[in-house]
Each structure stands twice: as C-alpha cells, then as structure tokens.
PDB file of C-alpha atoms in Angstrom:
ATOM      1  CA  MET A  27     -53.451  21.019  45.383  1.00  0.00           C
ATOM      2  CA  TYR A  28     -56.561  22.774  46.654  1.00  0.00           C
ATOM      3  CA  SER A  29     -56.137  26.215  48.131  1.00  0.00           C
ATOM      4  CA  ASP A  30     -58.167  27.725  50.940  1.00  0.00           C
ATOM      5  CA  PRO A  31     -60.119  30.845  49.958  1.00  0.00           C
ATOM      6  CA  LYS A  32     -58.552  32.553  53.020  1.00  0.00           C
ATOM      7  CA  ASP A  33     -55.165  32.146  51.291  1.00  0.00           C
ATOM      8  CA  CYS A  34     -56.411  32.896  47.792  1.00  0.00           C
ATOM      9  CA  LEU A  35     -55.015  35.909  45.947  1.00  0.00           C
ATOM     10  CA  TYR A  36     -58.313  36.434  44.038  1.00  0.00           C
ATOM     11  CA  CYS A  37     -60.652  35.816  46.926  1.00  0.00           C
ATOM     12  CA  GLN A  38     -58.750  38.039  49.325  1.00  0.00           C
ATOM     13  CA  ASN A  39     -58.644  40.819  46.703  1.00  0.00           C
ATOM     14  CA  ASN A  40     -55.749  42.316  48.591  1.00  0.00           C
ATOM     15  CA  GLU A  41     -52.810  44.646  47.906  1.00  0.00           C
ATOM     16  CA  THR A  42     -50.762  41.806  46.436  1.00  0.00           C
ATOM     17  CA  LEU A  43     -53.396  41.274  43.771  1.00  0.00           C
ATOM     18  CA  HIS A  44     -53.611  45.015  43.050  1.00  0.00           C
ATOM     19  CA  ASN A  45     -49.886  45.276  42.732  1.00  0.00           C
ATOM     20  CA  LEU A  46     -49.991  42.644  40.012  1.00  0.00           C
ATOM     21  CA  MET A  47     -53.087  43.582  38.005  1.00  0.00           C
ATOM     22  CA  ILE A  48     -55.989  46.022  37.608  1.00  0.00           C
ATOM     23  CA  GLU A  49     -59.551  44.714  37.702  1.00  0.00           C
ATOM     24  CA  PHE A  50     -61.621  46.448  35.074  1.00  0.00           C
ATOM     25  CA  ALA A  51     -64.691  44.304  34.284  1.00  0.00           C
ATOM     26  CA  GLN A  52     -67.114  41.773  35.657  1.00  0.00           C
ATOM     27  CA  LEU A  53     -68.782  39.468  33.192  1.00  0.00           C
ATOM     28  CA  ARG A  54     -71.327  36.657  33.488  1.00  0.00           C
ATOM     29  CA  VAL A  55     -69.337  34.510  35.975  1.00  0.00           C
ATOM     30  CA  SER A  56     -65.863  36.115  36.059  1.00  0.00           C
ATOM     31  CA  ARG A  57     -63.679  39.048  36.878  1.00  0.00           C
ATOM     32  CA  VAL A  58     -61.357  40.565  34.218  1.00  0.00           C
ATOM     33  CA  PHE A  59     -57.928  42.000  35.009  1.00  0.00           C
ATOM     34  CA  LEU A  60     -55.175  43.764  33.070  1.00  0.00           C
ATOM     35  CA  PHE A  61     -51.701  42.637  34.070  1.00  0.00           C
ATOM     36  CA  LYS A  62     -49.536  45.553  35.090  1.00  0.00           C
ATOM     37  CA  GLU A  63     -46.471  43.771  33.595  1.00  0.00           C
ATOM     38  CA  GLN A  64     -47.099  44.442  29.882  1.00  0.00           C
ATOM     39  CA  SER A  65     -44.333  42.722  27.967  1.00  0.00           C
ATOM     40  CA  TYR A  66     -47.224  41.099  25.985  1.00  0.00           C
ATOM     41  CA  ARG A  67     -49.245  44.253  25.066  1.00  0.00           C
ATOM     42  CA  GLY A  68     -52.757  43.898  26.312  1.00  0.00           C
ATOM     43  CA  ARG A  69     -52.180  40.874  28.555  1.00  0.00           C
ATOM     44  CA  CYS A  70     -55.218  40.036  30.661  1.00  0.00           C
ATOM     45  CA  LEU A  71     -56.454  37.474  33.130  1.00  0.00           C
ATOM     46  CA  VAL A  72     -59.991  36.097  33.545  1.00  0.00           C
ATOM     47  CA  ALA A  73     -60.734  34.629  37.000  1.00  0.00           C
ATOM     48  CA  TYR A  74     -63.862  32.773  37.959  1.00  0.00           C
ATOM     49  CA  LYS A  75     -66.037  34.852  40.401  1.00  0.00           C
ATOM     50  CA  ASP A  76     -66.041  32.210  43.159  1.00  0.00           C
ATOM     51  CA  HIS A  77     -63.294  30.066  44.653  1.00  0.00           C
ATOM     52  CA  VAL A  78     -63.293  27.021  42.434  1.00  0.00           C
ATOM     53  CA  ASN A  79     -60.099  24.962  42.128  1.00  0.00           C
ATOM     54  CA  ASP A  80     -60.565  23.565  38.648  1.00  0.00           C
ATOM     55  CA  LEU A  81     -62.685  23.881  35.490  1.00  0.00           C
ATOM     56  CA  ASN A  82     -64.016  20.336  35.991  1.00  0.00           C
ATOM     57  CA  GLU A  83     -65.662  21.315  39.258  1.00  0.00           C
ATOM     58  CA  LEU A  84     -68.135  23.639  37.545  1.00  0.00           C
ATOM     59  CA  SER A  85     -71.582  22.636  36.303  1.00  0.00           C
ATOM     60  CA  ASP A  86     -71.956  22.525  32.523  1.00  0.00           C
ATOM     61  CA  ASP A  87     -73.784  25.831  32.562  1.00  0.00           C
ATOM     62  CA  ASP A  88     -71.162  27.545  34.701  1.00  0.00           C
ATOM     63  CA  ARG A  89     -68.294  26.085  32.659  1.00  0.00           C
ATOM     64  CA  ASN A  90     -69.892  27.223  29.460  1.00  0.00           C
ATOM     65  CA  ALA A  91     -70.492  30.709  30.906  1.00  0.00           C
ATOM     66  CA  PHE A  92     -66.874  30.970  32.092  1.00  0.00           C
ATOM     67  CA  MET A  93     -65.505  29.888  28.742  1.00  0.00           C
ATOM     68  CA  ALA A  94     -67.865  32.296  27.040  1.00  0.00           C
ATOM     69  CA  ASP A  95     -66.386  35.091  29.271  1.00  0.00           C
ATOM     70  CA  VAL A  96     -62.842  33.985  28.249  1.00  0.00           C
ATOM     71  CA  ALA A  97     -63.826  34.028  24.544  1.00  0.00           C
ATOM     72  CA  GLN A  98     -65.418  37.432  24.959  1.00  0.00           C
ATOM     73  CA  VAL A  99     -62.301  38.890  26.430  1.00  0.00           C
ATOM     74  CA  THR A 100     -60.066  37.397  23.773  1.00  0.00           C
ATOM     75  CA  ARG A 101     -62.338  38.694  21.051  1.00  0.00           C
ATOM     76  CA  ALA A 102     -62.092  42.181  22.540  1.00  0.00           C
ATOM     77  CA  MET A 103     -58.328  41.882  22.811  1.00  0.00           C
ATOM     78  CA  GLN A 104     -58.071  40.691  19.204  1.00  0.00           C
ATOM     79  CA  LYS A 105     -60.085  43.720  18.014  1.00  0.00           C
ATOM     80  CA  ALA A 106     -58.266  46.207  20.231  1.00  0.00           C
ATOM     81  CA  PHE A 107     -54.619  45.113  19.646  1.00  0.00           C
ATOM     82  CA  ASN A 108     -54.616  42.813  16.595  1.00  0.00           C
ATOM     83  CA  PRO A 109     -52.029  40.318  17.878  1.00  0.00           C
ATOM     84  CA  VAL A 110     -50.970  37.416  15.682  1.00  0.00           C
ATOM     85  CA  LYS A 111     -52.141  34.993  18.360  1.00  0.00           C
ATOM     86  CA  ILE A 112     -53.444  35.022  21.969  1.00  0.00           C
ATOM     87  CA  ASN A 113     -51.897  32.319  24.139  1.00  0.00           C
ATOM     88  CA  TYR A 114     -53.996  30.808  26.898  1.00  0.00           C
ATOM     89  CA  GLY A 115     -52.497  29.591  30.177  1.00  0.00           C
ATOM     90  CA  ALA A 116     -54.448  27.891  32.956  1.00  0.00           C
ATOM     91  CA  TYR A 117     -51.821  27.117  35.549  1.00  0.00           C
ATOM     92  CA  SER A 118     -52.832  26.365  39.098  1.00  0.00           C
ATOM     93  CA  ASP A 119     -49.885  24.580  40.590  1.00  0.00           C
ATOM     94  CA  LYS A 120     -49.520  27.073  43.426  1.00  0.00           C
ATOM     95  CA  LEU A 121     -52.813  28.911  43.353  1.00  0.00           C
ATOM     96  CA  SER A 122     -55.900  26.719  42.892  1.00  0.00           C
ATOM     97  CA  HIS A 123     -58.412  29.340  41.827  1.00  0.00           C
ATOM     98  CA  LEU A 124     -59.773  28.895  38.343  1.00  0.00           C
ATOM     99  CA  HIS A 125     -58.305  31.513  36.086  1.00  0.00           C
ATOM    100  CA  PHE A 126     -56.943  31.899  32.540  1.00  0.00           C
ATOM    101  CA  HIS A 127     -53.926  34.005  31.535  1.00  0.00           C
ATOM    102  CA  LEU A 128     -54.451  35.631  28.108  1.00  0.00           C
ATOM    103  CA  ALA A 129     -51.177  36.673  26.547  1.00  0.00           C
ATOM    104  CA  PRO A 130     -51.284  38.355  23.132  1.00  0.00           C
ATOM    105  CA  LYS A 131     -48.287  37.440  20.955  1.00  0.00           C
ATOM    106  CA  TYR A 132     -46.873  39.620  18.214  1.00  0.00           C
ATOM    107  CA  GLU A 133     -44.486  38.630  15.428  1.00  0.00           C
ATOM    108  CA  GLY A 134     -41.067  39.859  16.446  1.00  0.00           C
ATOM    109  CA  GLY A 135     -42.297  40.333  20.004  1.00  0.00           C
ATOM    110  CA  LEU A 136     -41.200  38.705  23.264  1.00  0.00           C
ATOM    111  CA  ASP A 137     -41.371  34.903  23.105  1.00  0.00           C
ATOM    112  CA  PHE A 138     -43.132  34.799  19.704  1.00  0.00           C
ATOM    113  CA  GLY A 139     -43.254  31.128  18.731  1.00  0.00           C
ATOM    114  CA  GLY A 140     -42.692  30.002  22.324  1.00  0.00           C
ATOM    115  CA  THR A 141     -44.328  29.905  25.659  1.00  0.00           C
ATOM    116  CA  PHE A 142     -45.096  33.189  27.350  1.00  0.00           C
ATOM    117  CA  GLN A 143     -43.348  34.058  30.662  1.00  0.00           C
ATOM    118  CA  MET A 144     -45.479  34.447  33.758  1.00  0.00           C
ATOM    119  CA  ASN A 145     -43.863  37.698  34.823  1.00  0.00           C
ATOM    120  CA  PRO A 146     -40.885  38.872  32.719  1.00  0.00           C
ATOM    121  CA  GLN A 147     -40.726  42.076  34.850  1.00  0.00           C
ATOM    122  CA  LYS A 148     -39.648  44.163  31.886  1.00  0.00           C
ATOM    123  CA  THR A 149     -42.425  46.429  30.820  1.00  0.00           C
ATOM    124  CA  TYR A 150     -44.467  48.611  33.206  1.00  0.00           C
ATOM    125  CA  LEU A 151     -46.602  51.524  32.106  1.00  0.00           C
ATOM    126  CA  SER A 152     -47.935  54.792  33.487  1.00  0.00           C
ATOM    127  CA  ASP A 153     -51.405  54.939  34.945  1.00  0.00           C
ATOM    128  CA  GLU A 154     -52.542  56.691  31.841  1.00  0.00           C
ATOM    129  CA  GLU A 155     -51.137  53.998  29.561  1.00  0.00           C
ATOM    130  CA  TYR A 156     -52.830  51.299  31.601  1.00  0.00           C
ATOM    131  CA  GLN A 157     -56.104  53.206  31.302  1.00  0.00           C
ATOM    132  CA  GLU A 158     -55.712  53.446  27.561  1.00  0.00           C
ATOM    133  CA  LEU A 159     -55.296  49.672  27.226  1.00  0.00           C
ATOM    134  CA  ILE A 160     -58.266  49.061  29.515  1.00  0.00           C
ATOM    135  CA  GLU A 161     -60.478  51.456  27.537  1.00  0.00           C
ATOM    136  CA  ALA A 162     -59.444  49.812  24.234  1.00  0.00           C
ATOM    137  CA  ILE A 163     -60.567  46.435  25.583  1.00  0.00           C
ATOM    138  CA  LYS A 164     -63.740  47.693  27.282  1.00  0.00           C
ATOM    139  CA  LYS A 165     -64.763  49.436  24.038  1.00  0.00           C
ATOM    140  CA  GLU A 166     -64.723  45.966  22.376  1.00  0.00           C
ATOM    141  CA  LEU A 167     -66.349  43.989  25.229  1.00  0.00           C
TER     142      LEU A 167
END
C-alpha cells in the first residue's frame, strides 16, 4: 500500500501527529520524535524526512544515511536509559511513510521477552517529564 503525502501523518505534521509524539531533533535525513505514550521508557521514532514508502526506494547513500540516523538515536537512547535491548519496528501496513519505532526494553518491564505494543495507552507523563527524557537523549546525540 502506498500512501499519498496529503494523507500522511508525518508529511501533514498535524495535530494528530503532535498528540502522539513530540518532535525534538532533525538529523541527516530524518526527523526524531519521542512517543508521548511511555510504557517503554525513552521510546522514540525516526521518520525519513521526505515521503518515501519503503526503505528499498532510497538510493544507497540515502538508505545508509537514514540507517546511520537510526543507529545514532539508538546509541543515544542506550547511553541515556541503559535498556537491556532496544526493539526496532518498521511497520507500514496502514501508513506508508518510512519510519522506525525504537522501543527500549527493560528486564521486568512491559513485554520484556516479547513484541512491544504499538500504543499500550498506559503511561503518560507531564510536560516536564517529557522534556527530561528529550534532554537526556539530545545530550547523547
């Protein structure tokens, strides 16, 4: 399924997007967001800067730059929060805009040893707490 940029959450940069996540950085070829739902402490999303439906549509240089951005964010998350593992999810069944979900997993935490949930709707923070998480990641970027 290929989505139209006019219908794309990331391209439209609208209220729906801002209700789900907070954009806090722009890297080589991507935008970085903190999920507002924080059942997986420090969960982020890296979206490609332009409307591209799939990783295989990028040139080698752009693909390598995008994956370098993803790796840069996960390194920062690892340093900031020290999770046991960071799970990667690249699901585009309903929204074909290249993006990776980055869900830190902690022993004894939600879904440890299993697949992370897209939106458990359990843990929301104050604006100050979101800012603390963002600053912790940005410090390591």
